[in-house]
mmCIF file of C-alpha atoms and ligand atoms in Angstrom:
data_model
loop_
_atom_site.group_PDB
_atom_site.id
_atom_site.type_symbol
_atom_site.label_atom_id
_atom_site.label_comp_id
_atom_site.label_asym_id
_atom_site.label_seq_id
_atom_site.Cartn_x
_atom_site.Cartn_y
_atom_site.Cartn_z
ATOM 1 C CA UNK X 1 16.490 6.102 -0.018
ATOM 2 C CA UNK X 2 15.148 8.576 -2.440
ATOM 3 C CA UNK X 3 13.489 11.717 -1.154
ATOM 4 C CA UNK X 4 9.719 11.890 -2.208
ATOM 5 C CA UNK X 5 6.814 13.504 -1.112
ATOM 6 C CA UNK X 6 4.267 10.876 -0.183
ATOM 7 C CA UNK X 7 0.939 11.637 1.526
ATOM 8 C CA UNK X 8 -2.261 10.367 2.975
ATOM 9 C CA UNK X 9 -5.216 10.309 0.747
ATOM 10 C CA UNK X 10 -7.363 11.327 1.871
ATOM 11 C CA UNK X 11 -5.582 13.950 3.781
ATOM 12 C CA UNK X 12 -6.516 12.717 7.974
ATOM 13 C CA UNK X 13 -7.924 15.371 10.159
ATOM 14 C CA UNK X 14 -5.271 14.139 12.873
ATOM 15 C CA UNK X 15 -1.976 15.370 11.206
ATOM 16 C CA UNK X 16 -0.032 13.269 13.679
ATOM 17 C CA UNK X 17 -1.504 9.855 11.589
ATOM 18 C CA UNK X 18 1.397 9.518 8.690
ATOM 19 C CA UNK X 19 1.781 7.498 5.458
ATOM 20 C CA UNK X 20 4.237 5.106 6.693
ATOM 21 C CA UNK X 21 6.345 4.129 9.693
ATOM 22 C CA UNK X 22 9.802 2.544 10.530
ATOM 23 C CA UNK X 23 8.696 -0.398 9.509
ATOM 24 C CA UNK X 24 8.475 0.517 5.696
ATOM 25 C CA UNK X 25 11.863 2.155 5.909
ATOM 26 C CA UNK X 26 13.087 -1.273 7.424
ATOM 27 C CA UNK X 27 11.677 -3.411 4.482
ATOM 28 C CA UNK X 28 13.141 -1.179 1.909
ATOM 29 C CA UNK X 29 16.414 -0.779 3.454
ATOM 30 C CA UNK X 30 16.658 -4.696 4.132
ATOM 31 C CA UNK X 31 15.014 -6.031 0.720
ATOM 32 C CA UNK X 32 17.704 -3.738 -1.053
ATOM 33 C CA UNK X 33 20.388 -6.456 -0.317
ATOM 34 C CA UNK X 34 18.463 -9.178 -1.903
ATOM 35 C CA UNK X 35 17.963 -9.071 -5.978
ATOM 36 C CA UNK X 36 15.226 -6.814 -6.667
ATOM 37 C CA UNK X 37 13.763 -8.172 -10.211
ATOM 38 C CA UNK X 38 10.395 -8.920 -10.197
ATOM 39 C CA UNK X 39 8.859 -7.434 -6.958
ATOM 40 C CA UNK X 40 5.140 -7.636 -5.578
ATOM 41 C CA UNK X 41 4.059 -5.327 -3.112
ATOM 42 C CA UNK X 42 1.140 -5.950 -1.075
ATOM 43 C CA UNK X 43 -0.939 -4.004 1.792
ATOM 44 C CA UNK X 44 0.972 -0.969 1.015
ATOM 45 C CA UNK X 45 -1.679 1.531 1.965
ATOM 46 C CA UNK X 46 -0.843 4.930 0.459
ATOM 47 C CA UNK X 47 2.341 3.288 -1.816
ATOM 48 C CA UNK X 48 5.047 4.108 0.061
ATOM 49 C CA UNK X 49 6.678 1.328 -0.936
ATOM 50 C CA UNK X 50 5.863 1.238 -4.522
ATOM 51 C CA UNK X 51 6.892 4.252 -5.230
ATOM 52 C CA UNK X 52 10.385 3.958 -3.528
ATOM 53 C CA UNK X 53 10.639 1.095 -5.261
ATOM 54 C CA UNK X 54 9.544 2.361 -8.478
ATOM 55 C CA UNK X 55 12.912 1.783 -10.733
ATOM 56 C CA UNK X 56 12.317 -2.043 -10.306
ATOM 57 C CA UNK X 57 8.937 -1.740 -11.646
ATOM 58 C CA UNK X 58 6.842 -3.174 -8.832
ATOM 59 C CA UNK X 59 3.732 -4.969 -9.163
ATOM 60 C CA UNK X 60 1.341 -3.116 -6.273
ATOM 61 C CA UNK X 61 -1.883 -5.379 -5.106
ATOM 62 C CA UNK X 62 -4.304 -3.168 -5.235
ATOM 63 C CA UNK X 63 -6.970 -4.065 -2.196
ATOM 64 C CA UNK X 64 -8.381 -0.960 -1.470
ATOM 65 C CA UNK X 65 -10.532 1.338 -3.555
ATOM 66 C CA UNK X 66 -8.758 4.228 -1.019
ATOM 67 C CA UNK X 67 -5.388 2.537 -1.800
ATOM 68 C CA UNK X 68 -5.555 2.801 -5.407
ATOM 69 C CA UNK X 69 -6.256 6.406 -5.521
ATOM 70 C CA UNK X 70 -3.283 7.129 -2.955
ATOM 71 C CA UNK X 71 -0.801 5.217 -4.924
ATOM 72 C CA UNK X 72 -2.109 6.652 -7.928
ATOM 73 C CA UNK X 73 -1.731 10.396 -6.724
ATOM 74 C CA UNK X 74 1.362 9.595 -4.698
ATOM 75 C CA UNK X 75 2.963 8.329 -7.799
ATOM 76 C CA UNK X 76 1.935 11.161 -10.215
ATOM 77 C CA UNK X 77 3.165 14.125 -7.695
ATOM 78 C CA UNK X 78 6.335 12.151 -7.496
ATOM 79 C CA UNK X 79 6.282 11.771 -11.145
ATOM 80 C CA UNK X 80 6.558 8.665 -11.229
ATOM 81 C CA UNK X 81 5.697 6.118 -14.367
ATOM 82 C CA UNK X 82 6.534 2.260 -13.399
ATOM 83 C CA UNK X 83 4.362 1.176 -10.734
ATOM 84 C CA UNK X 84 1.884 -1.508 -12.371
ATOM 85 C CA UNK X 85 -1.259 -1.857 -10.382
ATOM 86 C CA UNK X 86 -2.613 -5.716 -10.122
ATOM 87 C CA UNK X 87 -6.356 -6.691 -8.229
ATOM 88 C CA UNK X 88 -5.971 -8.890 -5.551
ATOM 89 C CA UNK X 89 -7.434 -12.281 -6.683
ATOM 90 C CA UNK X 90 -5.889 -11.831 -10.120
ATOM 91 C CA UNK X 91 -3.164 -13.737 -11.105
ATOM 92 C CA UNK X 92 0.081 -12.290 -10.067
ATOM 93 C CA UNK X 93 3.194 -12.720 -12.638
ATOM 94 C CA UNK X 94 6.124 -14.852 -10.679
ATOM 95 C CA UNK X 95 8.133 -12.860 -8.209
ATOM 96 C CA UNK X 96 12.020 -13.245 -7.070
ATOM 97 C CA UNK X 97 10.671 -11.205 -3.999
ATOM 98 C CA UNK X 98 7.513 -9.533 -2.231
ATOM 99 C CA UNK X 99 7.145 -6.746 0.381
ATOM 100 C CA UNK X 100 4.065 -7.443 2.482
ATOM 101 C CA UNK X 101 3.069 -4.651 5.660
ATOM 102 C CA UNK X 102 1.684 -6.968 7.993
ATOM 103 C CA UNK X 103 -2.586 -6.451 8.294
ATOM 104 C CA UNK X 104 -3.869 -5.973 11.734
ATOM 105 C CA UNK X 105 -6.800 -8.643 10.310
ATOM 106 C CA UNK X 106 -5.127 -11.910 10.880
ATOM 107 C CA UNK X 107 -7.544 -13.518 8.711
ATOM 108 C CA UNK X 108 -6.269 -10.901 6.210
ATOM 109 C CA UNK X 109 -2.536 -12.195 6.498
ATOM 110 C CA UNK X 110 -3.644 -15.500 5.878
ATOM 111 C CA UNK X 111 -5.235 -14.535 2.306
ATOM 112 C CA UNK X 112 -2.251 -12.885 1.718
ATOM 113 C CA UNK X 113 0.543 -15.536 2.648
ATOM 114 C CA UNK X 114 -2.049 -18.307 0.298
ATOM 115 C CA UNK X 115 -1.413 -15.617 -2.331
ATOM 116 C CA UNK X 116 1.762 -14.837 -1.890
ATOM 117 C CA UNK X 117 3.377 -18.289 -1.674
ATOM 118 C CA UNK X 118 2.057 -19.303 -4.811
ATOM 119 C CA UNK X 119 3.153 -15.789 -6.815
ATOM 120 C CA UNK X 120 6.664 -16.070 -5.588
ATOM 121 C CA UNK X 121 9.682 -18.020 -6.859
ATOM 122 C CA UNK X 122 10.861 -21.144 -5.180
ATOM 123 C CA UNK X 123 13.909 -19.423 -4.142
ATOM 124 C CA UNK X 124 12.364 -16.123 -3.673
ATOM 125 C CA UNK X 125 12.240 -14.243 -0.457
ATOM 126 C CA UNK X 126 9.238 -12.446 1.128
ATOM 127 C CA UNK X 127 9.949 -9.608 3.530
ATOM 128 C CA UNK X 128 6.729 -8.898 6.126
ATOM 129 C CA UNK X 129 6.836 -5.133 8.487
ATOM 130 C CA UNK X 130 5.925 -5.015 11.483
ATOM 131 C CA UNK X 131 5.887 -2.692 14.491
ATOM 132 C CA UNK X 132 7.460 -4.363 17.171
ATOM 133 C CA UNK X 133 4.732 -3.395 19.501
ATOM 134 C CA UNK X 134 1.905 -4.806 16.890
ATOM 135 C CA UNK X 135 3.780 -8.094 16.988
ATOM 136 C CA UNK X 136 1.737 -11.710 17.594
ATOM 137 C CA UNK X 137 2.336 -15.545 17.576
ATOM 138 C CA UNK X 138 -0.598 -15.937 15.695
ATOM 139 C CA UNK X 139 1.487 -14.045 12.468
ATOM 140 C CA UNK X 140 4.576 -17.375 13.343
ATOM 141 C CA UNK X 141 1.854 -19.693 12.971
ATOM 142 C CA UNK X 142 0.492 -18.631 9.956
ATOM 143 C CA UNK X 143 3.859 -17.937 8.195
ATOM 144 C CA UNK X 144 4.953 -21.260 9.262
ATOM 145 C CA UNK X 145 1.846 -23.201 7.131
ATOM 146 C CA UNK X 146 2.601 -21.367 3.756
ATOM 147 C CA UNK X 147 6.748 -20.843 4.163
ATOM 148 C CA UNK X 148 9.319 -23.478 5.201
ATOM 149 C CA UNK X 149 12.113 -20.771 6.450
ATOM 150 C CA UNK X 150 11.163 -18.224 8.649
ATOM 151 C CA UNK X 151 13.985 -15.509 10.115
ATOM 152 C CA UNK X 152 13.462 -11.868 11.806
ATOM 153 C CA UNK X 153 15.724 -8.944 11.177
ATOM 154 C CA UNK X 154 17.097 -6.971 14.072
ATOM 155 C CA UNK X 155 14.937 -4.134 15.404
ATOM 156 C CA UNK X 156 14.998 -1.267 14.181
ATOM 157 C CA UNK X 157 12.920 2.247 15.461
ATOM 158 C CA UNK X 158 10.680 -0.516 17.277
ATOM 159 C CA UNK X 159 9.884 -1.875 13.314
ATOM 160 C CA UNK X 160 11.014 -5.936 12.029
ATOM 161 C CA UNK X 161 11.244 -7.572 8.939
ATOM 162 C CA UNK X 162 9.958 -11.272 8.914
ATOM 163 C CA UNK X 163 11.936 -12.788 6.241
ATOM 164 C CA UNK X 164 10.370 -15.868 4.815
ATOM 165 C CA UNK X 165 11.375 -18.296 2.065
ATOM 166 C CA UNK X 166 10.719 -21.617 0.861
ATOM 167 C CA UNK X 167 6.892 -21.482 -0.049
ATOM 168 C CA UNK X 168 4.711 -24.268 0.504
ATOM 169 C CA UNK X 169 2.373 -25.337 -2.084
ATOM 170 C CA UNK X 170 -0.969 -25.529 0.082
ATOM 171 C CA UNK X 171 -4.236 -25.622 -1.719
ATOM 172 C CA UNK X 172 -6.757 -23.341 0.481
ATOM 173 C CA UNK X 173 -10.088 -22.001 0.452
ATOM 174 C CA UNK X 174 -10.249 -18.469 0.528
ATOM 175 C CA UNK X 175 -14.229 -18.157 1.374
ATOM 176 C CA UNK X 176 -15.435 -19.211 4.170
ATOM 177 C CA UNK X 177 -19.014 -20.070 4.728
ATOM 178 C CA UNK X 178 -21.629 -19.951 8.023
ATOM 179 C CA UNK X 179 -25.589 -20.010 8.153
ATOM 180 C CA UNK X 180 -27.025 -17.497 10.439
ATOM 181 C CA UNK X 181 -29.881 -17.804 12.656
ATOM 182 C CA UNK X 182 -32.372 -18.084 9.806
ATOM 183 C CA UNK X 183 -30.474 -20.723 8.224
ATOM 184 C CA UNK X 184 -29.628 -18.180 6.020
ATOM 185 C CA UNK X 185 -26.095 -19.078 4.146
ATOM 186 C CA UNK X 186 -23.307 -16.017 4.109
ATOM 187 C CA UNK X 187 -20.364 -16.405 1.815
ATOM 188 C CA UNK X 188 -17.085 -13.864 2.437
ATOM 189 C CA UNK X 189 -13.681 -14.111 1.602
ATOM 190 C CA UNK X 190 -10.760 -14.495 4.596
ATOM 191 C CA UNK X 191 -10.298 -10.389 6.110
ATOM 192 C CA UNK X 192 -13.868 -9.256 5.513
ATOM 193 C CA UNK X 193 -15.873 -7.915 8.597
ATOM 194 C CA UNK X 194 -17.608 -9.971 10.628
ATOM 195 C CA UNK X 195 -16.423 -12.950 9.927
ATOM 196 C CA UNK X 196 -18.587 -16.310 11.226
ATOM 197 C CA UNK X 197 -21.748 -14.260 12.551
ATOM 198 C CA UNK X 198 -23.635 -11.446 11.847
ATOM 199 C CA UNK X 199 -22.244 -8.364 13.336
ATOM 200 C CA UNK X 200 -24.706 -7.505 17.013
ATOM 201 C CA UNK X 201 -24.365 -3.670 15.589
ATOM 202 C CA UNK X 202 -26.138 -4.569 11.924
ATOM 203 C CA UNK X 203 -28.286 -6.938 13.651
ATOM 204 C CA UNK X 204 -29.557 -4.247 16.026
ATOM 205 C CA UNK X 205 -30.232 -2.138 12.937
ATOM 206 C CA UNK X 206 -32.128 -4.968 10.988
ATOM 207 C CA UNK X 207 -34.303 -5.296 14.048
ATOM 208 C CA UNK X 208 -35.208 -1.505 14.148
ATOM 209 C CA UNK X 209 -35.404 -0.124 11.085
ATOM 210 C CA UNK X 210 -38.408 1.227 9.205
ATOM 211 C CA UNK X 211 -37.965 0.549 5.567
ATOM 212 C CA UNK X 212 -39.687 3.160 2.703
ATOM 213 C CA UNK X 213 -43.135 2.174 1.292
ATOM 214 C CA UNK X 214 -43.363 1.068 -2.884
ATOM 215 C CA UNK X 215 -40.414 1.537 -4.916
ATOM 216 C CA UNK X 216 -37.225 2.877 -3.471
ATOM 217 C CA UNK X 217 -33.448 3.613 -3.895
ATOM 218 C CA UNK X 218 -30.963 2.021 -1.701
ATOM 219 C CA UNK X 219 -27.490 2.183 -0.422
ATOM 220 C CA UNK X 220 -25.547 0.341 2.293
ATOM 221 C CA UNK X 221 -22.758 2.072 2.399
ATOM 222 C CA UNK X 222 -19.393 0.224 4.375
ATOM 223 C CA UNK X 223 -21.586 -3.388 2.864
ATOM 224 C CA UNK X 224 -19.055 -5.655 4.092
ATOM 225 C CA UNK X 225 -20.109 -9.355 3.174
ATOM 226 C CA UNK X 226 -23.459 -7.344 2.421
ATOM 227 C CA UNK X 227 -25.791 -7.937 5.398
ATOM 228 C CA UNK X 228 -27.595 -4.800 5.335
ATOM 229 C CA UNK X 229 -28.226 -4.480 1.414
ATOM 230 C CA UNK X 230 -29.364 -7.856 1.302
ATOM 231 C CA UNK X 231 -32.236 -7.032 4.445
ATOM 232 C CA UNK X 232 -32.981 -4.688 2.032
ATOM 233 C CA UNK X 233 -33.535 -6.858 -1.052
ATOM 234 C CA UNK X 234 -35.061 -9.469 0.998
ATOM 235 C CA UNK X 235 -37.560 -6.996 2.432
ATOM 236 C CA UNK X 236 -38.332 -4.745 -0.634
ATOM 237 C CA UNK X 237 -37.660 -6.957 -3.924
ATOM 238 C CA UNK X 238 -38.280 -4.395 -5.702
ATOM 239 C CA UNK X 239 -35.898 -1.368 -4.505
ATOM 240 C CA UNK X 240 -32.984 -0.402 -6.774
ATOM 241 C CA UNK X 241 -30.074 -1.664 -3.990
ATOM 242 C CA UNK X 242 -26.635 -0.460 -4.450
ATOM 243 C CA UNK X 243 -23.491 -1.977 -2.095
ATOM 244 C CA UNK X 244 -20.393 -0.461 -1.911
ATOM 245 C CA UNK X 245 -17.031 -0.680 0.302
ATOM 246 C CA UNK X 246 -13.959 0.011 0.099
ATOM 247 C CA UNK X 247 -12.683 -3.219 0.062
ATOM 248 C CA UNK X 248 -12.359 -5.252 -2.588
ATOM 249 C CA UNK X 249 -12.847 -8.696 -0.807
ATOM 250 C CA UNK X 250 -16.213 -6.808 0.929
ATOM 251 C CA UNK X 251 -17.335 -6.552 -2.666
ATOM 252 C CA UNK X 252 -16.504 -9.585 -3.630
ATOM 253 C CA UNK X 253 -17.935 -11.228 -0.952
ATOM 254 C CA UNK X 254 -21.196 -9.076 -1.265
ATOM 255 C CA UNK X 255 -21.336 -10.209 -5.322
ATOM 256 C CA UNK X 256 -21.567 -14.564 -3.386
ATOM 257 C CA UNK X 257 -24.600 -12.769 -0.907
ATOM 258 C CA UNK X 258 -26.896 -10.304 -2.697
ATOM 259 C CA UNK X 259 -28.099 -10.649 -6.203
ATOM 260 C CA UNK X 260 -30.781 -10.003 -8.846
ATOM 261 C CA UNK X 261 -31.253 -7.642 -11.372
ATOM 262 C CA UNK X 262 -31.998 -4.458 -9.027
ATOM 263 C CA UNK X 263 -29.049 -4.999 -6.924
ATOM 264 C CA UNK X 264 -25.721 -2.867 -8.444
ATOM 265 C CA UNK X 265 -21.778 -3.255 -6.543
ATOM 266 C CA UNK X 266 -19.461 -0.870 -6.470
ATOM 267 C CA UNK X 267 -16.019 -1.084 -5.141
ATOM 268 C CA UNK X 268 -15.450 2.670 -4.072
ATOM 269 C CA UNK X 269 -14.149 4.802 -1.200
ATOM 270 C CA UNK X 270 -17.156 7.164 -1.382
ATOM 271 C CA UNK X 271 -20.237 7.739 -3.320
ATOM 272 C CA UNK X 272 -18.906 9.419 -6.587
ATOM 273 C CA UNK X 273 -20.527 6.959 -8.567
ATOM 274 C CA UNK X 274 -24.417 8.368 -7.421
ATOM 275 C CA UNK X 275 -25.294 11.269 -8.674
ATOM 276 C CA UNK X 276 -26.940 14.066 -6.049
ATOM 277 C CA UNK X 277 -30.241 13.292 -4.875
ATOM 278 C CA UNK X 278 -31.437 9.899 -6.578
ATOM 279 C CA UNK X 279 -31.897 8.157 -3.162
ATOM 280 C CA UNK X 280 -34.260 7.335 -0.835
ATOM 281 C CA UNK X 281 -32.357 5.475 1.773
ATOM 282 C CA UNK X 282 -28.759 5.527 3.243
ATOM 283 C CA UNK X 283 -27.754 2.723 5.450
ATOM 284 C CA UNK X 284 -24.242 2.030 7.205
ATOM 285 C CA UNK X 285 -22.589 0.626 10.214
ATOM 286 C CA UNK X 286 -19.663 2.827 9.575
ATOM 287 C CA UNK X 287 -16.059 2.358 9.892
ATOM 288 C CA UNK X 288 -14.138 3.637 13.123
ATOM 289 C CA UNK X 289 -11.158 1.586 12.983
ATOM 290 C CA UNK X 290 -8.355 1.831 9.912
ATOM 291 C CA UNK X 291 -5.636 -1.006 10.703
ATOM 292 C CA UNK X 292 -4.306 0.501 14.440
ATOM 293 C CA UNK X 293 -5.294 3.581 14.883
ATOM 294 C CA UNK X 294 -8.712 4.932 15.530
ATOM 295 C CA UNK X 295 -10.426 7.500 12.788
ATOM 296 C CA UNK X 296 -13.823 8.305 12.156
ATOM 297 C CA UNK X 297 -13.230 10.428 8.873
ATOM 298 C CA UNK X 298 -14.368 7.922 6.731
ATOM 299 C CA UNK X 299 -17.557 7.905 9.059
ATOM 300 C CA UNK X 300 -17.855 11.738 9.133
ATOM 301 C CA UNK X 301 -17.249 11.428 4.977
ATOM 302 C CA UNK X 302 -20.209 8.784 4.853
ATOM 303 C CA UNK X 303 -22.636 11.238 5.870
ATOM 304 C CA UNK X 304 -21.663 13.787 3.847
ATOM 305 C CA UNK X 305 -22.254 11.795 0.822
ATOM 306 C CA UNK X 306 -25.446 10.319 2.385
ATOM 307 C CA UNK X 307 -26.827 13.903 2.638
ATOM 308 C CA UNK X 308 -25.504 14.096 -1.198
ATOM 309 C CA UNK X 309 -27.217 11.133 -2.593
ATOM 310 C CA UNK X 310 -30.179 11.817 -0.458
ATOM 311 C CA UNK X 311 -33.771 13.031 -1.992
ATOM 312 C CA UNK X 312 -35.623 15.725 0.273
ATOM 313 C CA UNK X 313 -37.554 13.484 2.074
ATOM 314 C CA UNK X 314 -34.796 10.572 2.034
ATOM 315 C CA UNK X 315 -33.833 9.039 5.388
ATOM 316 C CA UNK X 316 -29.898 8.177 6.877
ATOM 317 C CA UNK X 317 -29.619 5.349 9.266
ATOM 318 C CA UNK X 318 -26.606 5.007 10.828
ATOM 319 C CA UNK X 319 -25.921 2.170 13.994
ATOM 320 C CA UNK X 320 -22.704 2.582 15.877
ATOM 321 C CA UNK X 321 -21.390 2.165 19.266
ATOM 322 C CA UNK X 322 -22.447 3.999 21.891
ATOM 323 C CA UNK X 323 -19.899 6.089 22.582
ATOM 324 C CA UNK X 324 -18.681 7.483 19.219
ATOM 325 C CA UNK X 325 -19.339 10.920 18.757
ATOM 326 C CA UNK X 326 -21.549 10.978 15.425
ATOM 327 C CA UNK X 327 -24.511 13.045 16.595
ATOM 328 C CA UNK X 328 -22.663 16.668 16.326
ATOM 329 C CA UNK X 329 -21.171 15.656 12.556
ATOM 330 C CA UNK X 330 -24.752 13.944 11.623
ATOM 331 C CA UNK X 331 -26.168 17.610 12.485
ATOM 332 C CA UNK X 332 -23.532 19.250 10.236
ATOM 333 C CA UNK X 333 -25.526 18.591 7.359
ATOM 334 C CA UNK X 334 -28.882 16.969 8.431
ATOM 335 C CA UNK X 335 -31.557 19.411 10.158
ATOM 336 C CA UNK X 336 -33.510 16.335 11.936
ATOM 337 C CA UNK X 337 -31.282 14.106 13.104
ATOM 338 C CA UNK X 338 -33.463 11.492 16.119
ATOM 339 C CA UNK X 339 -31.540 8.560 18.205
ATOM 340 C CA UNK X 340 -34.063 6.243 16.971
ATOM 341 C CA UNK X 341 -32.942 3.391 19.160
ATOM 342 C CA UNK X 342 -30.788 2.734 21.916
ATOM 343 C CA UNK X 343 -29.709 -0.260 23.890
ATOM 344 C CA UNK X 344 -26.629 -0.991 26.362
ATOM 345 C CA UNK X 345 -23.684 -0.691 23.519
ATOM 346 C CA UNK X 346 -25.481 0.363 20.052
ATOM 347 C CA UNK X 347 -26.911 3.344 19.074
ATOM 348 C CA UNK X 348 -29.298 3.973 15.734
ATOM 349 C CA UNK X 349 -29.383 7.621 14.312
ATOM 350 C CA UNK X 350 -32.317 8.568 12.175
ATOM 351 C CA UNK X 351 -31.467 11.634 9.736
ATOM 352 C CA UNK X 352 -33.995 12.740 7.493
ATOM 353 C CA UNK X 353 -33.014 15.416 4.443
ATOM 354 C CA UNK X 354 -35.656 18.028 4.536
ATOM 355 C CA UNK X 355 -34.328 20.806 2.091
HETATM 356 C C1 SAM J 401 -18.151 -1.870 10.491
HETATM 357 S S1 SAM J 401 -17.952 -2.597 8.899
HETATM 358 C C2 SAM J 401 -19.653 -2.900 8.455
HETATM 359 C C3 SAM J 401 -19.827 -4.011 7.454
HETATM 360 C C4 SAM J 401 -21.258 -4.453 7.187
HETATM 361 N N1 SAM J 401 -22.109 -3.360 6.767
HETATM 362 C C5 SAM J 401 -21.835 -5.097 8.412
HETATM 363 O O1 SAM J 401 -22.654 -4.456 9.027
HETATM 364 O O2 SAM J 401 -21.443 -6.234 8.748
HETATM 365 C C6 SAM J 401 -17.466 -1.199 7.947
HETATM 366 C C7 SAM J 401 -17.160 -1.484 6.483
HETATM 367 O O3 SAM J 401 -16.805 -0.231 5.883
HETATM 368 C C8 SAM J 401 -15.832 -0.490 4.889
HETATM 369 N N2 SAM J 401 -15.133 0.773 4.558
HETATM 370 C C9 SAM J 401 -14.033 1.320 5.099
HETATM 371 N N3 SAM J 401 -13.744 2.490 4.500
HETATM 372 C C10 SAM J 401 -14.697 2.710 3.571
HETATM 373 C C11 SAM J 401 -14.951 3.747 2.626
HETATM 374 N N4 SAM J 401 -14.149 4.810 2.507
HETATM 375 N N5 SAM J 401 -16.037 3.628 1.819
HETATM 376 C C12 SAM J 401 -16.846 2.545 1.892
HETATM 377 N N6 SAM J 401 -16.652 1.525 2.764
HETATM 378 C C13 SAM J 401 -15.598 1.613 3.596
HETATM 379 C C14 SAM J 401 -14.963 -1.570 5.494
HETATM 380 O O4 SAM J 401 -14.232 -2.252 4.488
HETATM 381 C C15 SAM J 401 -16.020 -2.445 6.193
HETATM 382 O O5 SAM J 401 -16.466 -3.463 5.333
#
């Protein structure tokens, strides 16, 4: 295996959260006895894989806004030229064989097994990592509907390699569908938050929140299938609304939900795209979670931007669980920070930018 340098983008405050684990080393080392023309990589998060892999030229899904920008720095510090970046939900060129790190998102696996089995070669093999201790049935079951031959590699460092081969032509719906209380019909792809209901956090939000008078600039920030923008647009036709996530099924998903002339997307990891101080209104139900682990610097990143993009005057509502520890960061950069709202498990921060 080739020494490179491959990091984290962004860097994590918790220097103890890494860039890969055993069970990249495992694919790699095991996928380098099969023939290695014509390789897709998927859910490789900071391109780890991709760019050990470079010299077979790689095609790397891109689903992640945060993704791209790691492989893309990971590769260029490396110096490295051959990894071609694809979109998920483009069409894939044929593959002899595919590395795939399992998702925690089950849903997530699903999309990318329907994918996968029809981008890879009848007698092409698809290698899935996983930490031993990560490991579920649910992952069998799934394999089992899109590939005819399943097998598991020994352990290694508590990581496995499910091998799979023989894919199943299966014709599948990636979006599902559900009406909400209001008989109001959501659209999101397979892997996007909050799938089949409205999330009790946004809904808590929705129920509290004091929206600007007139004409206004908007941004849910973390949109997910887009419940919050598209309160927003509902409730003021006539704001400027922008959604943005990190994810490019989110965005997707949010392009099915919200839309009208006012109403921009934007598949991002932060808010580079707004300039400082056009807005009147940040909304989010941040991110805590990133696959295992636990990490609110996304979150703490959010409000930094918010405070950005914010006019003087300019409000940032933010609903979370209870017990997160927000209000110290909120204060970092916002003088009046209020908990607006409070019930048994959410809590809604009101931040207003005064100077
Ligand atoms: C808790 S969910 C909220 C989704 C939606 N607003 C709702 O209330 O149902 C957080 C969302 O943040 C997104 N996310 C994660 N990291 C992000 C980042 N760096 N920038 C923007 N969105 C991000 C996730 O993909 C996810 O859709």
């Amino acid at each position: 295996m080739s020494i490179l340098n491959i990091q984290r983008y962004p860097q994590a405050s918790d220097p103890s959260l890494k860039a890969w684990n055993a069970a990249d080393e495992l694919m790699i080392h095991v996928s380098r006895e099969y023939e290695l023309d014509n390789i897709i990589i998927i859910h490789d998060l900071f391109g780890y894989l991709s760019c050990q892999l470079n010299d077979h030229q790689p095609q790397t899904v891109i689903t992640f806004a945060s993704q791209q920008n790691a492989v893309q720095k990971n590769a260029e510090h490396n110096h490295l030229m051959n990894i071609k970046q694809q979109m998920l939900l483009d069409d894939l060129d044929t593959a002899k064989c595919a590395l795939l790190k399992i998702p925690k998102s089950l849903d997530l696996f699903r999309l990318y097994l329907s994918i996968l089995s029809r981008s890879i070669d009848k007698n092409g093999t698809l290698f899935c990592g996983f930490m031993t201790r990560n490991f579920t049935n649910g992952w069998i079951k799934i394999a089992e509907e899109y590939f005819s031959e399943i097998n598991q590699s020994k352990a290694h460092k508590k990581a496995r390699i499910m091998i799979l081969k023989g894919p199943k032509l299966k014709v599948e719906n990636l979006v599902q569908e559900y009406n909400d209380e209001n008989s109001q019909l959501w659209k999101q792809y397979l892997g996007v938050f909050s799938a089949g209901r409205i999330d009790y956090a946004s809904q808590f939000l929705m129920d509290n929140i004091i929206l600007p008078e007139g004409k206004f600039v908007a941004v849910d920030v973390g949109s997910g299938n887009g419940v919050l923008g598209k309160f927003i647009h509902n409730n003021a036709p006539e704001a400027e609304v922008h959604l943005t996530d990190d994810n490019l099924l989110a965005v997707r998903s949010c392009e099915m939900n919200v839309f009208g002339s006012n109403v921009k997307h934007h598949f991002s990891r932060n808010l580079d795209f707004l300039s400082d101080g056009p807005c009147d209104l940040v909304v989010s139900n941040p991110p805590f979670h990133f696959e295992y682990e636990i990490n609110m610097d996304v979150a703490f990143q959010i409000f930094e931007d918010a405070f950005r993009v914010l006019k003087k005057g300019g409000d940032l509502w933010v609903v979370a669980n209870n017990n997160l520890p927000y209000k110290p960061e909120l204060l970092k950069h916002f003088h009046k920070c209020e908990v607006f709202a409070q019930n048994n498990k959410f809590i809604i921060y009101r931040c207003r930018k005064l100077n």
